[in-house]
Amino acid sequence: MAKRGSRLPRRQRLIGLWLLLSGISIFGGAVFALWLDSLAGLEGTARLLLWLGCFSGGGTIFLVGLLLERQLFTPLRHLQVQLARLVANPDARQDYPPEGWLRGLGPDLMRVREAWRADRERLATAHAEGARSAARIRQELETLLQVLDTPLLLCDHHRRVLLFNQAAETLFEGHPGLGLGKRLDALIPIASLEDALGQLPDDGAPREILVPCDERWLHVVLRRVPDSNHETLLTLTDTTAAWTSEMGARADIAELLPVLRRHSASLTSAADALMGVRDDAATGELGKRLEAVIDEESRALAAQLERMGRLMEDMHREGERLVPLWSNDLWAALEERQDSASLRITPIGMPAWLKGDAPALLALLDSLLPHLATHAGQAELEGEVCLGNRRVYLDLIWRGRPLGEKGLDEWRAERLDALPLAPRVGDVLRQHTSDAWSIADQDGEHARLRLPLPATERVGAPRPRTPPRPEFHDFGIADMPPPDSELAARPLKTLEVVAFDTETTGLELRRGDTVVSIGACRIVNARLLASDTFDLRVDPERPIPPASTAIHGITDDDVAGAPPLNVALPRFRDYIGEAVILAHNAAFDLLAIQPPGGGIAFDMPVLDTLLLSRALDDSLDGHDLDSLADRYDLSFPPGTRHTALGDARVTAELWLSLLPRLEARGIETLEQALALQASAFDREDAFAS
């Protein structure tokens, strides 16, 4: 919602005072002229001069005020806007050249502007040569970090995250604790790491520990970065599957081995005893008992072996090398391995997920294709994935007769030289608890080769791979004040700030209107993190009025299925963490996210760009978000105005533009900024829209 303060700016007060004085003077002159005219009884020119003289005071005040407004006050306001832009950004556009009596300042102001730009250009040139090589190395390092499949975190001695890569973002997908400047204990239980972090050697020697994280176990390798300010590099691996296998199927197999040995020993003893008495007629009863023992132990042994077989299958399915694979990706990778003149595979049917060792499966299928090409006598096959009970059938289909068992045996015996230790095809099949057979289709024209593979519970097509965040490291965080330092005394540039905005069903929050959308973004170390955002639709549990939809564009269908406010607020509070919050006309948005009975306390300090702008430029008109965006040369991307996230982003950019102006006024700490905005607060702001 657009929110606008109602406090009368100083300029309007001055104009009102000027018009009031002019009116009083003119009215007083008229009364005085009537009185003198009645006493003197003047006629003609003398009477005209009397009236003109009595009106001259008020007219002079009006004309002088009009002259000052046009020649001085308006140019001063324009100069103030231009100076505010220059302080925030020397490259901002110049809409208000000096005019009126200040016209002579034009060349001087332009000279200051150009000198400022020239100084920046000279400074940039001075750093360019040395920075070019560093930038290239940095870019290569960033690229390397982002393509690594191993999750990495770098934290400073205050446990604040300085760097993470895309693999870490994938590992902690959706976790509110991952982000630049956030504390490591918001991501991983710090108690598990405390001792290891405190005892790391400075030479970079690793320390390994297991850490519980939600429902997973992470294997963490910690290294102190040599010659640094006690920065620590963490390498993480999800070992949940491996431990599940160790403590599940493998543990059960280990328990089965003594039972199998016992049954085997009993069978051996009974068989030896039976051999010794089989020719003795007097021991017929003993022989029967021994045969019964052998039968019982054989059945028990068979049952245990069957159980062991199932456990082996489970162990293979849980193996670390068997990972979920999307069938379309498997077909595409297989086609890339073939020459253009080789066999082509056209996927048919619905794609599905399966579990497998991708390199081994590709090598296996790669070795199979020449056999099928020779047998089928054609250059194209079809590939299909069929779902079975706990299995997924990977089928290769051709027109013709099935492949004979002799040909399959020859293929199973082939060695796959592309794999480590050159295993046979049969070994790879056993790894997947699989086999291969060839069958004829019911139409009598086609045949297929079928490979049963382990299934996975994963459903739905894979989500598109998200690009890495533009900001995944900031080593300047290590120079920020310690997290436990007094918040009020921290410099404004070192604050962690969450800018937020809400869209609502209306403006009457105390009469039932409520939130339909919350958007927020994060500023760390005076840097707006483009991808560290919060954007959530909220079910207001009431119809959205058409008048409100006309402003923010959110309809009842848009919030259908969205979480209600009592579910959304805890998520938003987790996103904020320990940050200071920022809003434009914050009183309205704070009222929106703290409804009666909401149960979530937003008790952190609050910065308000409306109040700060008013305190800095009380004589200027327009402190609404649109006016300030124009004043500081900020822009709303198309379609983002009156969206919660779009307004929050511009509010964050506005805060960064206000920072240099606050510092120029000597406002450098959070305490000073809060005191400054308090001086501009008006009780009616809390109800403004």
mmCIF file with all atom_site columns, C-alpha atoms in Angstrom, residues 347-458:
data_model
loop_
_atom_site.group_PDB
_atom_site.id
_atom_site.type_symbol
_atom_site.label_atom_id
_atom_site.label_alt_id
_atom_site.label_comp_id
_atom_site.label_asym_id
_atom_site.label_entity_id
_atom_site.label_seq_id
_atom_site.pdbx_PDB_ins_code
_atom_site.Cartn_x
_atom_site.Cartn_y
_atom_site.Cartn_z
_atom_site.occupancy
_atom_site.B_iso_or_equiv
_atom_site.pdbx_formal_charge
_atom_site.auth_seq_id
_atom_site.auth_comp_id
_atom_site.auth_asym_id
_atom_site.auth_atom_id
_atom_site.pdbx_PDB_model_num
ATOM 1   C CA . PRO A 1 347 ? 12.920 -41.535 -25.249 1.00 0.00 ? 347 PRO A CA 1
ATOM 2   C CA . ILE A 1 348 ? 9.221  -42.436 -25.215 1.00 0.00 ? 348 ILE A CA 1
ATOM 3   C CA . GLY A 1 349 ? 6.633  -42.610 -22.448 1.00 0.00 ? 349 GLY A CA 1
ATOM 4   C CA . MET A 1 350 ? 6.704  -40.704 -19.192 1.00 0.00 ? 350 MET A CA 1
ATOM 5   C CA . PRO A 1 351 ? 10.085 -39.922 -17.603 1.00 0.00 ? 351 PRO A CA 1
ATOM 6   C CA . ALA A 1 352 ? 10.690 -41.081 -14.039 1.00 0.00 ? 352 ALA A CA 1
ATOM 7   C CA . TRP A 1 353 ? 13.234 -41.154 -11.247 1.00 0.00 ? 353 TRP A CA 1
ATOM 8   C CA . LEU A 1 354 ? 15.439 -44.156 -10.557 1.00 0.00 ? 354 LEU A CA 1
ATOM 9   C CA . LYS A 1 355 ? 18.497 -44.865 -8.409  1.00 0.00 ? 355 LYS A CA 1
ATOM 10  C CA . GLY A 1 356 ? 21.817 -45.709 -9.901  1.00 0.00 ? 356 GLY A CA 1
ATOM 11  C CA . ASP A 1 357 ? 25.502 -45.038 -10.255 1.00 0.00 ? 357 ASP A CA 1
ATOM 12  C CA . ALA A 1 358 ? 25.373 -42.713 -13.272 1.00 0.00 ? 358 ALA A CA 1
ATOM 13  C CA . PRO A 1 359 ? 28.940 -43.245 -14.599 1.00 0.00 ? 359 PRO A CA 1
ATOM 14  C CA . ALA A 1 360 ? 28.636 -47.029 -14.211 1.00 0.00 ? 360 ALA A CA 1
ATOM 15  C CA . LEU A 1 361 ? 25.194 -47.139 -15.868 1.00 0.00 ? 361 LEU A CA 1
ATOM 16  C CA . LEU A 1 362 ? 26.399 -45.014 -18.777 1.00 0.00 ? 362 LEU A CA 1
ATOM 17  C CA . ALA A 1 363 ? 29.436 -47.256 -19.291 1.00 0.00 ? 363 ALA A CA 1
ATOM 18  C CA . LEU A 1 364 ? 27.185 -50.327 -19.086 1.00 0.00 ? 364 LEU A CA 1
ATOM 19  C CA . LEU A 1 365 ? 24.686 -48.991 -21.637 1.00 0.00 ? 365 LEU A CA 1
ATOM 20  C CA . ASP A 1 366 ? 27.516 -47.731 -23.831 1.00 0.00 ? 366 ASP A CA 1
ATOM 21  C CA . SER A 1 367 ? 28.878 -51.269 -24.031 1.00 0.00 ? 367 SER A CA 1
ATOM 22  C CA . LEU A 1 368 ? 25.413 -52.672 -24.742 1.00 0.00 ? 368 LEU A CA 1
ATOM 23  C CA . LEU A 1 369 ? 24.586 -50.507 -27.746 1.00 0.00 ? 369 LEU A CA 1
ATOM 24  C CA . PRO A 1 370 ? 26.998 -52.194 -30.218 1.00 0.00 ? 370 PRO A CA 1
ATOM 25  C CA . HIS A 1 371 ? 25.437 -55.585 -29.387 1.00 0.00 ? 371 HIS A CA 1
ATOM 26  C CA . LEU A 1 372 ? 21.948 -54.208 -29.976 1.00 0.00 ? 372 LEU A CA 1
ATOM 27  C CA . ALA A 1 373 ? 23.023 -52.403 -33.160 1.00 0.00 ? 373 ALA A CA 1
ATOM 28  C CA . THR A 1 374 ? 24.394 -55.638 -34.573 1.00 0.00 ? 374 THR A CA 1
ATOM 29  C CA . HIS A 1 375 ? 21.404 -57.687 -33.462 1.00 0.00 ? 375 HIS A CA 1
ATOM 30  C CA . ALA A 1 376 ? 18.683 -55.219 -34.497 1.00 0.00 ? 376 ALA A CA 1
ATOM 31  C CA . GLY A 1 377 ? 20.359 -54.157 -37.733 1.00 0.00 ? 377 GLY A CA 1
ATOM 32  C CA . GLN A 1 378 ? 19.035 -50.599 -37.353 1.00 0.00 ? 378 GLN A CA 1
ATOM 33  C CA . ALA A 1 379 ? 20.421 -47.233 -36.280 1.00 0.00 ? 379 ALA A CA 1
ATOM 34  C CA . GLU A 1 380 ? 17.630 -46.108 -33.967 1.00 0.00 ? 380 GLU A CA 1
ATOM 35  C CA . LEU A 1 381 ? 16.168 -47.491 -30.741 1.00 0.00 ? 381 LEU A CA 1
ATOM 36  C CA . GLU A 1 382 ? 13.525 -46.282 -28.364 1.00 0.00 ? 382 GLU A CA 1
ATOM 37  C CA . GLY A 1 383 ? 14.086 -45.898 -24.640 1.00 0.00 ? 383 GLY A CA 1
ATOM 38  C CA . GLU A 1 384 ? 11.287 -46.243 -22.098 1.00 0.00 ? 384 GLU A CA 1
ATOM 39  C CA . VAL A 1 385 ? 11.042 -46.227 -18.316 1.00 0.00 ? 385 VAL A CA 1
ATOM 40  C CA . CYS A 1 386 ? 8.323  -48.396 -16.765 1.00 0.00 ? 386 CYS A CA 1
ATOM 41  C CA . LEU A 1 387 ? 7.383  -48.317 -13.090 1.00 0.00 ? 387 LEU A CA 1
ATOM 42  C CA . GLY A 1 388 ? 7.186  -51.583 -11.184 1.00 0.00 ? 388 GLY A CA 1
ATOM 43  C CA . ASN A 1 389 ? 6.890  -52.695 -7.554  1.00 0.00 ? 389 ASN A CA 1
ATOM 44  C CA . ARG A 1 390 ? 9.971  -51.216 -5.816  1.00 0.00 ? 390 ARG A CA 1
ATOM 45  C CA . ARG A 1 391 ? 11.742 -51.338 -9.182  1.00 0.00 ? 391 ARG A CA 1
ATOM 46  C CA . VAL A 1 392 ? 12.028 -49.159 -12.271 1.00 0.00 ? 392 VAL A CA 1
ATOM 47  C CA . TYR A 1 393 ? 12.446 -50.967 -15.587 1.00 0.00 ? 393 TYR A CA 1
ATOM 48  C CA . LEU A 1 394 ? 14.820 -49.332 -18.051 1.00 0.00 ? 394 LEU A CA 1
ATOM 49  C CA . ASP A 1 395 ? 13.890 -50.701 -21.487 1.00 0.00 ? 395 ASP A CA 1
ATOM 50  C CA . LEU A 1 396 ? 15.613 -50.438 -24.875 1.00 0.00 ? 396 LEU A CA 1
ATOM 51  C CA . ILE A 1 397 ? 13.148 -51.243 -27.693 1.00 0.00 ? 397 ILE A CA 1
ATOM 52  C CA . TRP A 1 398 ? 13.714 -52.170 -31.332 1.00 0.00 ? 398 TRP A CA 1
ATOM 53  C CA . ARG A 1 399 ? 11.754 -53.688 -34.184 1.00 0.00 ? 399 ARG A CA 1
ATOM 54  C CA . GLY A 1 400 ? 12.633 -57.381 -34.464 1.00 0.00 ? 400 GLY A CA 1
ATOM 55  C CA . ARG A 1 401 ? 13.230 -60.439 -32.315 1.00 0.00 ? 401 ARG A CA 1
ATOM 56  C CA . PRO A 1 402 ? 14.574 -60.566 -28.706 1.00 0.00 ? 402 PRO A CA 1
ATOM 57  C CA . LEU A 1 403 ? 18.265 -60.881 -27.978 1.00 0.00 ? 403 LEU A CA 1
ATOM 58  C CA . GLY A 1 404 ? 19.225 -64.464 -27.140 1.00 0.00 ? 404 GLY A CA 1
ATOM 59  C CA . GLU A 1 405 ? 20.511 -65.595 -23.761 1.00 0.00 ? 405 GLU A CA 1
ATOM 60  C CA . LYS A 1 406 ? 23.878 -66.509 -25.282 1.00 0.00 ? 406 LYS A CA 1
ATOM 61  C CA . GLY A 1 407 ? 24.364 -62.932 -26.473 1.00 0.00 ? 407 GLY A CA 1
ATOM 62  C CA . LEU A 1 408 ? 23.362 -61.621 -23.018 1.00 0.00 ? 408 LEU A CA 1
ATOM 63  C CA . ASP A 1 409 ? 25.871 -63.941 -21.332 1.00 0.00 ? 409 ASP A CA 1
ATOM 64  C CA . GLU A 1 410 ? 28.633 -62.694 -23.603 1.00 0.00 ? 410 GLU A CA 1
ATOM 65  C CA . TRP A 1 411 ? 27.699 -59.130 -22.761 1.00 0.00 ? 411 TRP A CA 1
ATOM 66  C CA . ARG A 1 412 ? 27.575 -59.820 -18.990 1.00 0.00 ? 412 ARG A CA 1
ATOM 67  C CA . ALA A 1 413 ? 31.140 -61.174 -19.183 1.00 0.00 ? 413 ALA A CA 1
ATOM 68  C CA . GLU A 1 414 ? 32.549 -58.064 -20.889 1.00 0.00 ? 414 GLU A CA 1
ATOM 69  C CA . ARG A 1 415 ? 34.857 -55.832 -18.909 1.00 0.00 ? 415 ARG A CA 1
ATOM 70  C CA . LEU A 1 416 ? 34.163 -52.109 -18.682 1.00 0.00 ? 416 LEU A CA 1
ATOM 71  C CA . ASP A 1 417 ? 37.619 -50.590 -19.061 1.00 0.00 ? 417 ASP A CA 1
ATOM 72  C CA . ALA A 1 418 ? 36.225 -47.071 -18.620 1.00 0.00 ? 418 ALA A CA 1
ATOM 73  C CA . LEU A 1 419 ? 35.488 -47.821 -14.947 1.00 0.00 ? 419 LEU A CA 1
ATOM 74  C CA . PRO A 1 420 ? 37.951 -48.267 -12.065 1.00 0.00 ? 420 PRO A CA 1
ATOM 75  C CA . LEU A 1 421 ? 39.303 -51.832 -11.756 1.00 0.00 ? 421 LEU A CA 1
ATOM 76  C CA . ALA A 1 422 ? 37.574 -52.702 -15.082 1.00 0.00 ? 422 ALA A CA 1
ATOM 77  C CA . PRO A 1 423 ? 34.579 -54.573 -13.589 1.00 0.00 ? 423 PRO A CA 1
ATOM 78  C CA . ARG A 1 424 ? 32.484 -56.921 -15.683 1.00 0.00 ? 424 ARG A CA 1
ATOM 79  C CA . VAL A 1 425 ? 29.017 -55.924 -16.806 1.00 0.00 ? 425 VAL A CA 1
ATOM 80  C CA . GLY A 1 426 ? 27.646 -58.535 -14.422 1.00 0.00 ? 426 GLY A CA 1
ATOM 81  C CA . ASP A 1 427 ? 29.453 -56.841 -11.529 1.00 0.00 ? 427 ASP A CA 1
ATOM 82  C CA . VAL A 1 428 ? 27.767 -53.523 -12.315 1.00 0.00 ? 428 VAL A CA 1
ATOM 83  C CA . LEU A 1 429 ? 24.409 -55.267 -12.571 1.00 0.00 ? 429 LEU A CA 1
ATOM 84  C CA . ARG A 1 430 ? 24.967 -56.867 -9.162  1.00 0.00 ? 430 ARG A CA 1
ATOM 85  C CA . GLN A 1 431 ? 25.909 -53.455 -7.766  1.00 0.00 ? 431 GLN A CA 1
ATOM 86  C CA . HIS A 1 432 ? 22.413 -52.332 -8.728  1.00 0.00 ? 432 HIS A CA 1
ATOM 87  C CA . THR A 1 433 ? 20.871 -55.668 -7.605  1.00 0.00 ? 433 THR A CA 1
ATOM 88  C CA . SER A 1 434 ? 19.828 -55.971 -11.220 1.00 0.00 ? 434 SER A CA 1
ATOM 89  C CA . ASP A 1 435 ? 20.012 -58.336 -14.176 1.00 0.00 ? 435 ASP A CA 1
ATOM 90  C CA . ALA A 1 436 ? 19.147 -58.123 -17.859 1.00 0.00 ? 436 ALA A CA 1
ATOM 91  C CA . TRP A 1 437 ? 16.761 -60.076 -20.027 1.00 0.00 ? 437 TRP A CA 1
ATOM 92  C CA . SER A 1 438 ? 15.223 -59.661 -23.443 1.00 0.00 ? 438 SER A CA 1
ATOM 93  C CA . ILE A 1 439 ? 11.526 -60.150 -24.162 1.00 0.00 ? 439 ILE A CA 1
ATOM 94  C CA . ALA A 1 440 ? 9.125  -59.768 -27.092 1.00 0.00 ? 440 ALA A CA 1
ATOM 95  C CA . ASP A 1 441 ? 6.391  -57.121 -27.013 1.00 0.00 ? 441 ASP A CA 1
ATOM 96  C CA . GLN A 1 442 ? 2.766  -58.153 -27.293 1.00 0.00 ? 442 GLN A CA 1
ATOM 97  C CA . ASP A 1 443 ? 2.450  -56.663 -30.763 1.00 0.00 ? 443 ASP A CA 1
ATOM 98  C CA . GLY A 1 444 ? 4.794  -59.369 -32.061 1.00 0.00 ? 444 GLY A CA 1
ATOM 99  C CA . GLU A 1 445 ? 6.833  -56.778 -33.976 1.00 0.00 ? 445 GLU A CA 1
ATOM 100 C CA . HIS A 1 446 ? 9.041  -55.258 -31.296 1.00 0.00 ? 446 HIS A CA 1
ATOM 101 C CA . ALA A 1 447 ? 11.406 -56.623 -28.693 1.00 0.00 ? 447 ALA A CA 1
ATOM 102 C CA . ARG A 1 448 ? 13.091 -55.001 -25.751 1.00 0.00 ? 448 ARG A CA 1
ATOM 103 C CA . LEU A 1 449 ? 16.017 -55.431 -23.402 1.00 0.00 ? 449 LEU A CA 1
ATOM 104 C CA . ARG A 1 450 ? 14.993 -54.773 -19.800 1.00 0.00 ? 450 ARG A CA 1
ATOM 105 C CA . LEU A 1 451 ? 17.151 -53.636 -16.899 1.00 0.00 ? 451 LEU A CA 1
ATOM 106 C CA . PRO A 1 452 ? 15.397 -53.530 -13.491 1.00 0.00 ? 452 PRO A CA 1
ATOM 107 C CA . LEU A 1 453 ? 16.854 -50.751 -11.321 1.00 0.00 ? 453 LEU A CA 1
ATOM 108 C CA . PRO A 1 454 ? 16.147 -49.557 -7.760  1.00 0.00 ? 454 PRO A CA 1
ATOM 109 C CA . ALA A 1 455 ? 13.271 -47.085 -7.441  1.00 0.00 ? 455 ALA A CA 1
ATOM 110 C CA . THR A 1 456 ? 13.239 -43.892 -5.402  1.00 0.00 ? 456 THR A CA 1
ATOM 111 C CA . GLU A 1 457 ? 10.406 -42.093 -3.630  1.00 0.00 ? 457 GLU A CA 1
ATOM 112 C CA . ARG A 1 458 ? 11.208 -38.865 -5.454  1.00 0.00 ? 458 ARG A CA 1
#
